[in-house]
Short mmCIF file of C-alpha atoms in Angstrom, two decimals:
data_model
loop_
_atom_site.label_atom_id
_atom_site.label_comp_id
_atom_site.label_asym_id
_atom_site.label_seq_id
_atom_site.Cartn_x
_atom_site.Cartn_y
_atom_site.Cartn_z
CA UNK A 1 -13.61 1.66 -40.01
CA UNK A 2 -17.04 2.42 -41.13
CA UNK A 3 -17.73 3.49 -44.77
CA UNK A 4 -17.99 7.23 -45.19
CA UNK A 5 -21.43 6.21 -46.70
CA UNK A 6 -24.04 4.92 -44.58
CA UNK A 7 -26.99 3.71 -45.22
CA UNK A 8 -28.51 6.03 -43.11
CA UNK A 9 -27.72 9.64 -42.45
CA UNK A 10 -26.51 10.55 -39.09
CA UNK A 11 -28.37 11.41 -36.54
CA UNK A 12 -30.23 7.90 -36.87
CA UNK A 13 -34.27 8.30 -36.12
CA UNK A 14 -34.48 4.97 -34.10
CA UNK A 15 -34.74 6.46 -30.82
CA UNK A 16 -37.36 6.38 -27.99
CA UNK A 17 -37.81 7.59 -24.67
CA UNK A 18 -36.39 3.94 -23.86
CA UNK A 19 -33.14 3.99 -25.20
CA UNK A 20 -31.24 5.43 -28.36
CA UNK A 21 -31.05 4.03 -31.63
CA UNK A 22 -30.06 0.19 -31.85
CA UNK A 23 -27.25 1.41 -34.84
CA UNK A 24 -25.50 3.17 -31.48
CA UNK A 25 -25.09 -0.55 -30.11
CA UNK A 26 -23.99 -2.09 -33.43
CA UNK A 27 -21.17 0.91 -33.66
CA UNK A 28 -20.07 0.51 -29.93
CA UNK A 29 -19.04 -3.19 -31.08
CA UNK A 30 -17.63 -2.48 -34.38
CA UNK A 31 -16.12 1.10 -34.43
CA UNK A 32 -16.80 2.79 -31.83
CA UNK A 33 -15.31 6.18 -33.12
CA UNK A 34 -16.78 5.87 -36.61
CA UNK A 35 -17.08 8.41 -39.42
CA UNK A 36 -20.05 9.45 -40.98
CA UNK A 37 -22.54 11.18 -43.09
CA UNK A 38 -24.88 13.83 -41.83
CA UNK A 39 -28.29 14.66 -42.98
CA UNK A 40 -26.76 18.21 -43.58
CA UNK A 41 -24.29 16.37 -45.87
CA UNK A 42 -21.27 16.90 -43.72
CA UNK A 43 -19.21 14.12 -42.42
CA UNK A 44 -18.41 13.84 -38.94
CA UNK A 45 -17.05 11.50 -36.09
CA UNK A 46 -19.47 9.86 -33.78
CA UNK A 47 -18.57 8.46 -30.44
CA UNK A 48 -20.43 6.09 -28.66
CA UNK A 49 -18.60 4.32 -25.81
CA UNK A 50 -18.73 5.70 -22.48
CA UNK A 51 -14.72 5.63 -21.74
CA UNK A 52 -14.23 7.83 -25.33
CA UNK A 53 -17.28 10.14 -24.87
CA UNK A 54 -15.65 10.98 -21.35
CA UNK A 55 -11.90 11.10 -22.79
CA UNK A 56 -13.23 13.66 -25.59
CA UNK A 57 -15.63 15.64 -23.09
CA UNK A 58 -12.92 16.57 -21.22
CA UNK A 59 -10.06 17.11 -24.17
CA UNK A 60 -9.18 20.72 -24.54
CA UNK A 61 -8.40 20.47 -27.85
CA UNK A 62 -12.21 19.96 -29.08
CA UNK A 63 -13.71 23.21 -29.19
CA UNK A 64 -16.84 24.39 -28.78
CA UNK A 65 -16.17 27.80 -29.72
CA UNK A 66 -15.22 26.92 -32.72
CA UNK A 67 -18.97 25.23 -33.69
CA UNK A 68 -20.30 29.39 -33.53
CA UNK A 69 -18.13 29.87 -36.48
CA UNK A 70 -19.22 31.03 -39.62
CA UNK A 71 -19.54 28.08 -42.14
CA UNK A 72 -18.90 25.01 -39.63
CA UNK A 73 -20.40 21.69 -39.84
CA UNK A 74 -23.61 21.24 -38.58
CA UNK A 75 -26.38 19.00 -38.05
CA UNK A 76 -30.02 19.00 -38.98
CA UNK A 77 -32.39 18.24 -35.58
CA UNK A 78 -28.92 18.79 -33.17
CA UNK A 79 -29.19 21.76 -30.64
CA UNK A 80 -27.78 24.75 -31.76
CA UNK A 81 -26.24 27.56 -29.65
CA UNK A 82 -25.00 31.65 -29.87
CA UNK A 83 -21.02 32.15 -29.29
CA UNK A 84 -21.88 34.33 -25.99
CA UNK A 85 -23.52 31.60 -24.65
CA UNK A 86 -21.72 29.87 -21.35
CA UNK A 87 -21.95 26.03 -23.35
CA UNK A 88 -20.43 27.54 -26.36
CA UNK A 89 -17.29 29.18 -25.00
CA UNK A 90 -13.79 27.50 -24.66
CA UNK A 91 -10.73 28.04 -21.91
CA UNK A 92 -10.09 31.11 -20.04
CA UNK A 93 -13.12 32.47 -21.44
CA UNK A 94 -15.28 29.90 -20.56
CA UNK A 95 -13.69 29.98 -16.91
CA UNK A 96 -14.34 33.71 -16.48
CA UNK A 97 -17.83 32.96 -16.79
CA UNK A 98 -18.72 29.78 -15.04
CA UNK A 99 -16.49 30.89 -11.87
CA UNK A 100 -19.01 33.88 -12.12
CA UNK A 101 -22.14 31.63 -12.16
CA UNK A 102 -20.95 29.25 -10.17
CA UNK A 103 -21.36 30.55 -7.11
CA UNK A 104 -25.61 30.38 -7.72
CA UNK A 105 -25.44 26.41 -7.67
CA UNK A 106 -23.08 25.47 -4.65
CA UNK A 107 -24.91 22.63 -2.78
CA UNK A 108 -25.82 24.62 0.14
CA UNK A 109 -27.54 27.06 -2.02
CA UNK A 110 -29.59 24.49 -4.30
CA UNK A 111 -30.15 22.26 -1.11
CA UNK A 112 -31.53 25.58 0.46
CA UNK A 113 -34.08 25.24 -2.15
CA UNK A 114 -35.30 22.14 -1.21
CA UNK A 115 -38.33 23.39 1.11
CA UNK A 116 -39.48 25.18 -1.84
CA UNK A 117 -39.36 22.69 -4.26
CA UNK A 118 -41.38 20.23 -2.25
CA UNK A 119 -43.98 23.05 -1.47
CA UNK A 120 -44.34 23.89 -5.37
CA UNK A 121 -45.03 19.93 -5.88
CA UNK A 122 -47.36 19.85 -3.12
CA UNK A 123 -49.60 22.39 -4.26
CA UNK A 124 -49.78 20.99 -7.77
CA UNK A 125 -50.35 17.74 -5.94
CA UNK A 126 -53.23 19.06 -4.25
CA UNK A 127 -54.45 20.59 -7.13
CA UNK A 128 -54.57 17.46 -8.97
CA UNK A 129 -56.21 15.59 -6.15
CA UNK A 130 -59.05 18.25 -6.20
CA UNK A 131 -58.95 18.05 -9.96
CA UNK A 132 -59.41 14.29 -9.44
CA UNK A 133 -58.64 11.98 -12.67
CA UNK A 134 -58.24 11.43 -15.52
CA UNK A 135 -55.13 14.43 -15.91
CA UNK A 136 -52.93 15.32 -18.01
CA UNK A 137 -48.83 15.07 -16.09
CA UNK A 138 -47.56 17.26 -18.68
CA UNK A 139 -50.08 20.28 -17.74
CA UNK A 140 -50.53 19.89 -13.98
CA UNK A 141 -46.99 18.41 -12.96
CA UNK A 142 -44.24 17.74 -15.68
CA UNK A 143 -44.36 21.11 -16.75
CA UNK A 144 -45.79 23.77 -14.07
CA UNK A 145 -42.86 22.58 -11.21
CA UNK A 146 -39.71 23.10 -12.56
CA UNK A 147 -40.53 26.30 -14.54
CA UNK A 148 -42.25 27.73 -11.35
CA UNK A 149 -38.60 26.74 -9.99
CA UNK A 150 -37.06 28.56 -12.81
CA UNK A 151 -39.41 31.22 -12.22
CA UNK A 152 -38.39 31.87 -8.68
CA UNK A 153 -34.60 31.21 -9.06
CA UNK A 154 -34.98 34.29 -11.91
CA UNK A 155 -37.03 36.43 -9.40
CA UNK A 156 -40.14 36.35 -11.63
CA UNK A 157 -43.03 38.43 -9.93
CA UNK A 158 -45.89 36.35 -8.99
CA UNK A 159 -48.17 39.04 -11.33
CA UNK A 160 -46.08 37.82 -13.99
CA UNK A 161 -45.68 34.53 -13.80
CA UNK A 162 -48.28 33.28 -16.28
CA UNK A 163 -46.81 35.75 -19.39
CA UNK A 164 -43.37 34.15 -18.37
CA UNK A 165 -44.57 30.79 -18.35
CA UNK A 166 -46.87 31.08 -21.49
CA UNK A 167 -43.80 32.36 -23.64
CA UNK A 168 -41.52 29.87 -21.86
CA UNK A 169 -43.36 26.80 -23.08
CA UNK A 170 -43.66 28.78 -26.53
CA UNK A 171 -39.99 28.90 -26.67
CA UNK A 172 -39.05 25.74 -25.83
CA UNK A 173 -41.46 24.33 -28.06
CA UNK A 174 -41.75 23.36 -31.63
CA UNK A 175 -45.41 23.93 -33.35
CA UNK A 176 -45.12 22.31 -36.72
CA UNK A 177 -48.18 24.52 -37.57
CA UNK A 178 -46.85 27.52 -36.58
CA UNK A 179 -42.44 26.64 -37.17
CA UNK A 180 -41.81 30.36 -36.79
CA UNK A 181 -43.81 30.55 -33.08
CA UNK A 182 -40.29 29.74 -30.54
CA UNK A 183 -38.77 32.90 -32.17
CA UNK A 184 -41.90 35.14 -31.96
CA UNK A 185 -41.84 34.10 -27.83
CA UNK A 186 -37.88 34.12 -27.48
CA UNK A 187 -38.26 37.98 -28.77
CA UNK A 188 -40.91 38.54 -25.94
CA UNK A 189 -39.11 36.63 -23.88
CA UNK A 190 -35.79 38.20 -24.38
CA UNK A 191 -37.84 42.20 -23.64
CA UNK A 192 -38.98 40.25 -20.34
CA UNK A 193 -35.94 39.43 -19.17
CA UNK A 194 -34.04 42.78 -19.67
CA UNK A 195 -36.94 44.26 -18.55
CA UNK A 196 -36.40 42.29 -15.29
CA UNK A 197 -32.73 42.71 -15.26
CA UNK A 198 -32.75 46.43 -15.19
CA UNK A 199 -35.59 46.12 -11.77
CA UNK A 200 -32.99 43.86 -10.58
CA UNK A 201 -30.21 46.72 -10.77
CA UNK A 202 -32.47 48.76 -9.22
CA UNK A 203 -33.77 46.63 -6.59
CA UNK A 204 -31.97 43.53 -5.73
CA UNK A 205 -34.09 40.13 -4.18
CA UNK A 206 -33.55 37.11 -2.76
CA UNK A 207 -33.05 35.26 -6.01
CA UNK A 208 -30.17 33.85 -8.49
CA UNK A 209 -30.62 36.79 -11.19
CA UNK A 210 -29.49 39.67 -8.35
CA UNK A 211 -27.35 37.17 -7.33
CA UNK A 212 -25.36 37.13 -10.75
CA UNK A 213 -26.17 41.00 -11.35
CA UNK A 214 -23.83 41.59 -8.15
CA UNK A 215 -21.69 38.42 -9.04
CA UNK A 216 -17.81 39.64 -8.95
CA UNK A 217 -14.73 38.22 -9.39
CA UNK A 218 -11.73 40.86 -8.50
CA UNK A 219 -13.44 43.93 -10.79
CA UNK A 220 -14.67 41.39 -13.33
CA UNK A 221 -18.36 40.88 -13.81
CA UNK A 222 -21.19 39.47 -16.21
CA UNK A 223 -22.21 42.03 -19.15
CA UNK A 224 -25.85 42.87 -19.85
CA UNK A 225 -25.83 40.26 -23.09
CA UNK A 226 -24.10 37.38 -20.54
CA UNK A 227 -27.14 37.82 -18.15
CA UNK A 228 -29.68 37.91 -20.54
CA UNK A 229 -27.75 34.73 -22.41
CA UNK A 230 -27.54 32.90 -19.00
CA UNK A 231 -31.44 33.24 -18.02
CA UNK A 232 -31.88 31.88 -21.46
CA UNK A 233 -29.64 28.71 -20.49
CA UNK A 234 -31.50 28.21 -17.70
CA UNK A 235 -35.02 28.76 -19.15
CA UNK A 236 -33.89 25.97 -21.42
CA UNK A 237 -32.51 23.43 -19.58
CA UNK A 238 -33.73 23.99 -16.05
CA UNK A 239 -37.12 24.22 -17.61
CA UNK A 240 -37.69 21.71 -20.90
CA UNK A 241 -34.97 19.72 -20.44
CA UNK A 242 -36.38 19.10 -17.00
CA UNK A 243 -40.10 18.66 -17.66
CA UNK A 244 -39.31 15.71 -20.22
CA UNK A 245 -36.99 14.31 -17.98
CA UNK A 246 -39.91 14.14 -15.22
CA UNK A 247 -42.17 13.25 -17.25
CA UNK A 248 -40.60 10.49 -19.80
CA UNK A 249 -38.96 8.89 -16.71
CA UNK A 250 -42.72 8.28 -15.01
CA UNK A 251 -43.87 7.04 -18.00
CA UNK A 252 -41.25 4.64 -17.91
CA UNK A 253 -41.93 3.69 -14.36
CA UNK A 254 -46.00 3.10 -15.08
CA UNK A 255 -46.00 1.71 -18.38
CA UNK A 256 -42.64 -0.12 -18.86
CA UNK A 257 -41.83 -0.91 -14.92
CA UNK A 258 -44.64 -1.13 -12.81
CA UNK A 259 -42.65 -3.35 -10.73
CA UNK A 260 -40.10 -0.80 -9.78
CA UNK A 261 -43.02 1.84 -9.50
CA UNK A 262 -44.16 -0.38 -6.88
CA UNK A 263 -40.97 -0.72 -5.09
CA UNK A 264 -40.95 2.97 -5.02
CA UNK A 265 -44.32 2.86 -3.72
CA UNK A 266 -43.90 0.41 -0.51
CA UNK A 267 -40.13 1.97 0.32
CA UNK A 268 -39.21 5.50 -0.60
CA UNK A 269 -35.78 5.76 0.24
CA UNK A 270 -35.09 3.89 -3.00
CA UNK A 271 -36.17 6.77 -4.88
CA UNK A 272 -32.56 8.67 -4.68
CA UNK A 273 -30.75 5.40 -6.46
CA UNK A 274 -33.85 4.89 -8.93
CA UNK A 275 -33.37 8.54 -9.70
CA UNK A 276 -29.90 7.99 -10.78
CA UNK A 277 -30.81 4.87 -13.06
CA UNK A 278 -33.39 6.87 -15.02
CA UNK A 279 -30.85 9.20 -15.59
CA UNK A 280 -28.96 7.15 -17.25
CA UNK A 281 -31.54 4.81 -18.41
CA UNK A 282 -33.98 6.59 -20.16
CA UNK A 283 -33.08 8.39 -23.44
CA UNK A 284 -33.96 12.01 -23.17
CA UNK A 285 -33.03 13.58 -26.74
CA UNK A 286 -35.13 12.58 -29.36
CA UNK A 287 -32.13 12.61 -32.08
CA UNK A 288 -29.23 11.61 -29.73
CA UNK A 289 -27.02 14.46 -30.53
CA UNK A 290 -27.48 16.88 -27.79
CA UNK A 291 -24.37 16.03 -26.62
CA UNK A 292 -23.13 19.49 -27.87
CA UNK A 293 -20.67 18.10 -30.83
CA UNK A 294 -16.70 20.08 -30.84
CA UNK A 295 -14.36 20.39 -33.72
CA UNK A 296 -10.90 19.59 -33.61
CA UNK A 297 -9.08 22.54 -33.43
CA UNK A 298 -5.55 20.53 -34.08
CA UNK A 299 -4.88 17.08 -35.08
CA UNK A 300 -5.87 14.44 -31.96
CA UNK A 301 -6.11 10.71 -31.50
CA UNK A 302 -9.45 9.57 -29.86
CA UNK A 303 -10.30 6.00 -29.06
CA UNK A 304 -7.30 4.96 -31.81
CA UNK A 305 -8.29 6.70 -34.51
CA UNK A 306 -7.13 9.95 -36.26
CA UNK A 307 -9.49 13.10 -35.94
CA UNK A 308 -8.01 16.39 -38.28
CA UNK A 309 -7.82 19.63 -37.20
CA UNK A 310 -11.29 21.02 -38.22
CA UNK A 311 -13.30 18.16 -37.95
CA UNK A 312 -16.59 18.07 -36.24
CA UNK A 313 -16.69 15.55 -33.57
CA UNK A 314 -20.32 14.02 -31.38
CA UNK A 315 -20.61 12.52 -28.41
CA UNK A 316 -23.96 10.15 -27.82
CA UNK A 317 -23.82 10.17 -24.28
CA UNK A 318 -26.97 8.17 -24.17
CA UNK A 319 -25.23 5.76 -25.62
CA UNK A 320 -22.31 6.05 -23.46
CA UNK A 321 -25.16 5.65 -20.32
CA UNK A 322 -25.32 1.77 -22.40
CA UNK A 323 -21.90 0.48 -22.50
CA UNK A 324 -21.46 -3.13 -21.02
CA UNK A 325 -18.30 -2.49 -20.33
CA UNK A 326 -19.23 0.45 -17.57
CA UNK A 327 -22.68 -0.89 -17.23
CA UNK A 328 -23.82 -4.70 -16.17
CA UNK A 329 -26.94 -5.74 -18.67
CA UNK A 330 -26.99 -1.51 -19.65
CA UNK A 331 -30.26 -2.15 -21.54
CA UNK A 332 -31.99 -3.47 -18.47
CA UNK A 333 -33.35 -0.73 -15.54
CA UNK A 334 -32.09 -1.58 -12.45
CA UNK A 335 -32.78 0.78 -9.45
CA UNK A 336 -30.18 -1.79 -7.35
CA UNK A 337 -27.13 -0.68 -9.16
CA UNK A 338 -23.63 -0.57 -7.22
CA UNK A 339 -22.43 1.59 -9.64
CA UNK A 340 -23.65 4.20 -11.78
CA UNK A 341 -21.07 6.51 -12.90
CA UNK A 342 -23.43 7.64 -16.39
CA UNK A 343 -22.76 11.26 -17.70
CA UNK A 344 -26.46 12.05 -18.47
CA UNK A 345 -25.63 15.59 -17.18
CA UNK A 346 -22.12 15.67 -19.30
CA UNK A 347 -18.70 15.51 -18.78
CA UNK A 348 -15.45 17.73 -18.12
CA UNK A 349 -15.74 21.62 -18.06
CA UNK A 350 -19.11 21.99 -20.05
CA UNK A 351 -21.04 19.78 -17.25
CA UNK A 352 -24.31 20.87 -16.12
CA UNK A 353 -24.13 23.67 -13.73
CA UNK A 354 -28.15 22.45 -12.49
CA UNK A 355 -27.37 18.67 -12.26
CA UNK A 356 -28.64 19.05 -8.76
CA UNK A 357 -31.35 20.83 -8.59
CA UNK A 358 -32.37 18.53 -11.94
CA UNK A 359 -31.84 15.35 -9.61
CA UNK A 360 -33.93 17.27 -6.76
CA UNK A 361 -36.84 17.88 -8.64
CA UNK A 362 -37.12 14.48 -10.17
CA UNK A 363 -36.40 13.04 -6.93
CA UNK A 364 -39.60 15.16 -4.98
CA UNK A 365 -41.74 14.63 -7.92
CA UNK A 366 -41.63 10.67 -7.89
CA UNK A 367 -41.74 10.94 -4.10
CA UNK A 368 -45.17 12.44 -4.13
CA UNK A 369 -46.39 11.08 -7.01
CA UNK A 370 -45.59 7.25 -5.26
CA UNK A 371 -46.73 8.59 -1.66
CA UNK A 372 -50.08 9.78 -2.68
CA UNK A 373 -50.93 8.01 -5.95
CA UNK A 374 -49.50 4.17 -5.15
CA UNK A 375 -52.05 3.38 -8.11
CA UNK A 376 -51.30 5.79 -11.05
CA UNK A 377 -51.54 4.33 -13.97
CA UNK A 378 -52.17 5.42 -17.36
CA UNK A 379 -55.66 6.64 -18.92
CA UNK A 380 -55.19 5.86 -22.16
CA UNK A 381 -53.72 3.05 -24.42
CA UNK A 382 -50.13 3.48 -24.49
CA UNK A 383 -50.79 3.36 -28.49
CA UNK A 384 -52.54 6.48 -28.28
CA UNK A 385 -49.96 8.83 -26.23
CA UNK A 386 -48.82 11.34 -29.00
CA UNK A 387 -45.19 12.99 -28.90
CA UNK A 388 -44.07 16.32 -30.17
CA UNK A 389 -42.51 15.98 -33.70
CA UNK A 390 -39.06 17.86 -34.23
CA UNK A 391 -38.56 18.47 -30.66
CA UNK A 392 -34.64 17.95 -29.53
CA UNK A 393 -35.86 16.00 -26.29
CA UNK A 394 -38.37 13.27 -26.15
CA UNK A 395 -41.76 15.33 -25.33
CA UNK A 396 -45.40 14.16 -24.63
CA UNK A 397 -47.85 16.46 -26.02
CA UNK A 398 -50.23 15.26 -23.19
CA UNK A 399 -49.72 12.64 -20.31
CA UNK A 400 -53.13 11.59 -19.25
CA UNK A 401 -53.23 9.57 -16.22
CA UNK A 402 -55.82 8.15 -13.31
CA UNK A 403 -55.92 6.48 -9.99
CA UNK A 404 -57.73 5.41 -7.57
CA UNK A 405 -58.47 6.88 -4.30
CA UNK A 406 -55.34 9.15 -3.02
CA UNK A 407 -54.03 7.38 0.00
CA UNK A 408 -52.68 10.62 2.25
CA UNK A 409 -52.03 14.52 1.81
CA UNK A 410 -49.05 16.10 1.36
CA UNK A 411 -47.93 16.20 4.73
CA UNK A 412 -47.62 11.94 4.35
CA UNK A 413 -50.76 12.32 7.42
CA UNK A 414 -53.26 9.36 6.70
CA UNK A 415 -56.41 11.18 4.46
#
C-alpha cells in the first residue's frame, strides 16, 4: 500500500494529449488500487488497471448518486455534475431514465445519421479548400461538425444556430480572463433550450428533442428539468468532448504518426480500426479524472483491498486504455491491433449513450481530411501550439494547419 501522503496531490498534472501521467504506470505496478491525497485535501482510492476500473464501473455498490450529496469528497479540476442529471443517478432511477433516452441512440437511428454527418464535413471541407491554408482545425472542422450535429439532433433552427453555437463554445469553455463567462452562457443557454422545448410541445420535428418530449414508457415520461438536463449532457459531451477528441487525435496522427497518417492516406478502410486505437490511445482529459469517481455506499473489496462505506473511489480509465496486461506494448499506437477492448467511452450502466455517433464523426472526419488533404501537415512549430488552461479535456486554443494542393472534392471525383 501506498502512503496516505504523496508527494504529489492527486489528480497528478503529468498528462498530455499522448498519454496520462507516468505516476498512473508506476501505481499499475505497485498498487494498483492505491489511496491517496487530493488537492481538495480529501483522501480517496484511485484505480488504474483496466480489469479493476471495469470490475468497479460496473459494481452497484459505488454510487454515483451519492457524489451530489451535500458535503462529499471532491476533487479540484474533476468534472462535476447536478443530482438530476442521467450520469449522476443510481439503480431504478437511473433505469427509468436511460430506457427513456435510449431509444434516440439505437444503431439504426444514429446510422440513419450518417448521410448527414458526411454532408456537414463536406461542406466545412469545401469551405476550407476555398479558404485555402494556413487554417485553423479547431475553427473550421474540430469544432463547427459535431456541434452542427448536436445542433440538428436538438432541432436547432437554422436562424439560430450561430446564438446556440456561440453560447455552446462559451459553456464548454474555460476563459481564465473571464472564470465567471461558462455560467453567464449556461444561463442563456439553459432560456434557449426551454425556449425550444416548449416549440417542441407545440410542434414536434424530425429530431431527438421531440423524440424524448413524446418518449414513453407505460404512462412514465421525462419531466421538463430531465429534458432540459439531458440537452445539457449532450451539449457537453456530444459537443466538447467530441471536438477535442477530433481534434487531439489528428494532431496525433500529423505530428506524432505521420506514418500511420499515411497509411490512412493510401488505404481508407483502415480508418474504422485506427479510430478505435485513438480511442484508446490518446489521452483526452487533461487531469485524468473524468472517469466520474463513486463512493462506497457499503463496505466492498476491489482489486484486494478494503474500500469503507463512504469512501470516494476514481477510475483512470485512460490508464486502464494502458495496461500490458489487456494491451500488447499499450504505450505504442498501433492501428493493426487484434484486440482492443479499451473503455474510453466507460463501462457498466453509466456508458456513453453517443459512443457511436462519437466513433462516426471521428471516423468521417479523418476520412476526408486523408482523402482530400494526403499532405496536411502542421503550420506552425509544434512548440508554439497553445492549449486551454483549466479545461477538463485536452483542448487546442487554435490548430493551424496547411497543405498542398487538394487532391479531389468531396464526392472522392479526381479535382
Amino acid at each position: 500500500m501506498l502512503p496516505l501522503e504523496l508527494d504529489e496531490e492527486f489528480p497528478f498534472t503529468g498528462s498530455s494529449y499522448r498519454g496520462p501521467d507516468p505516476k498512473y504506470a508506476e501505481l499499475r505496478a505497485e498498487c494498483p488500487v492505491a489511496k491517496v491525497r487530493t488537492n481538495t485535501g480529501t483522501p480517496t482510492w484511485v484505480i488504474t488497471k483496466y480489469e479493476d476500473v471495469r470490475a468497479g464501473l460496473a459494481d452497484p455498490r459505488l454510487s454515483r448518486a451519492l457524489t451530489c450529496v451535500e458535503g462529499a469528497p471532491q476533487v479540484g479540476g474533476a468534472m462535476t455534475t447536478t443530482p438530476e442529471m442521467i450520469i449522476s443517478l443510481d439503480g431504478s432511477e437511473h433505469s427509468r431514465l436511460r430506457k427513456l433516452v435510449m431509444g434516440a441512440f439505437t444503431v439504426r437511428k444514429v446510422e440513419a445519421m450518417r448521410a448527414g454527418v458526411q454532408k456537414v464535413c463536406d461542406e466545412l471541407l469545401d469551405a476550407v479548400e476555398l479558404r485555402g491554408g494556413p487554417v485553423d482545425l479547431v475553427e473550421a472542422l474540430c469544432v463547427p461538425l459535431p456541434l452542427t450535429i448536436i445542433g440538428d439532433l436538438l432541432g436547432v433552427p437554422t436562424e439560430d444556430l450561430k446564438i446556440f453555437e456561440t453560447d455552446a463554445r462559451a459553456f464548454a469553455t474555460f476563459d481564465e480572463n473571464d472564470p465567471e463567462a461558462p455560467m453567464r452562457a449556461f444561463g442563456r443557454l439553459a432560456g434557449y433550450v426551454m425556449g425550444l422545448i416548449a416549440q417542441k410541445r407545440e410542434k414536434p420535428g424530425q429530431d431527438m428533442l421531440s423524440d424524448l418530449i413524446s418518449a414513453r414508457d407505460n404512462d412514465d415520461k421525462l419531466s421538463e428539468q430531465e429534458l432540459v438536463t439531458f440537452a445539457f449532457t449532450l451539449i457537453g459531451a456530444g459537443f466538447d468532448t467530441a471536438a477535442n477528441q477530433i481534434s487531439n487525435s489528428v494532431l496525433a496522427l500529423l505530428h506524432d504518426h505521420p506514418d500511420t497518417w499515411q497509411r490512412l492516406v493510401a488505404d481508407p478502410a483502415l480508418i474504422p480500426a485506427a479510430v478505435e486505437e485513438l480511442l484508446r490511445h490518446v489521452n483526452l482529459f487533461a487531469t485524468d479524472t473524468t472517469g466520474f469517481h463513486r463512493i462506497a455506499a457499503e463496505d466492498l473489496e476491489l482489486g484486494g483491498q478494503k474500500i469503507s462505506a463512504g469512501d470516494a473511489v476514481f477510475f483512470v480509465l485512460s490508464s486502464a486504455n494502458r495496461d500490458a496486461d489487456v494491451f500488447e506494448n499499450p504505450d505504442v499506437l498501433d492501428i493493426d491491433r487484434a484486440a482492443n477492448p479499451h473503455i474510453a467511452f466507460g463501462h457498466g450502466v453509466h456508458y456513453c449513450l453517443g459512443k457511436q455517433l462519437g466513433r462516426m464523426e471521428m471516423a468521417i472526419a479523418i476520412e476526408g481530411l486523408t482523402r482530400r488533404f494526403p499532405d496536411l501537415r502542421l503550420a506552425v512549430p509544434y512548440e508554439d501550439l497553445r492549449w486551454h488552461q483549466g479545461e477538463i479535456n485536452h483542448s487546442l486554443v487554435t490548430f493551424p494547419v496547411t497543405w498542398g494542393q487538394p487532391v479531389s472534392d468531396h464526392s472522392g471525383r479526381e479535382s
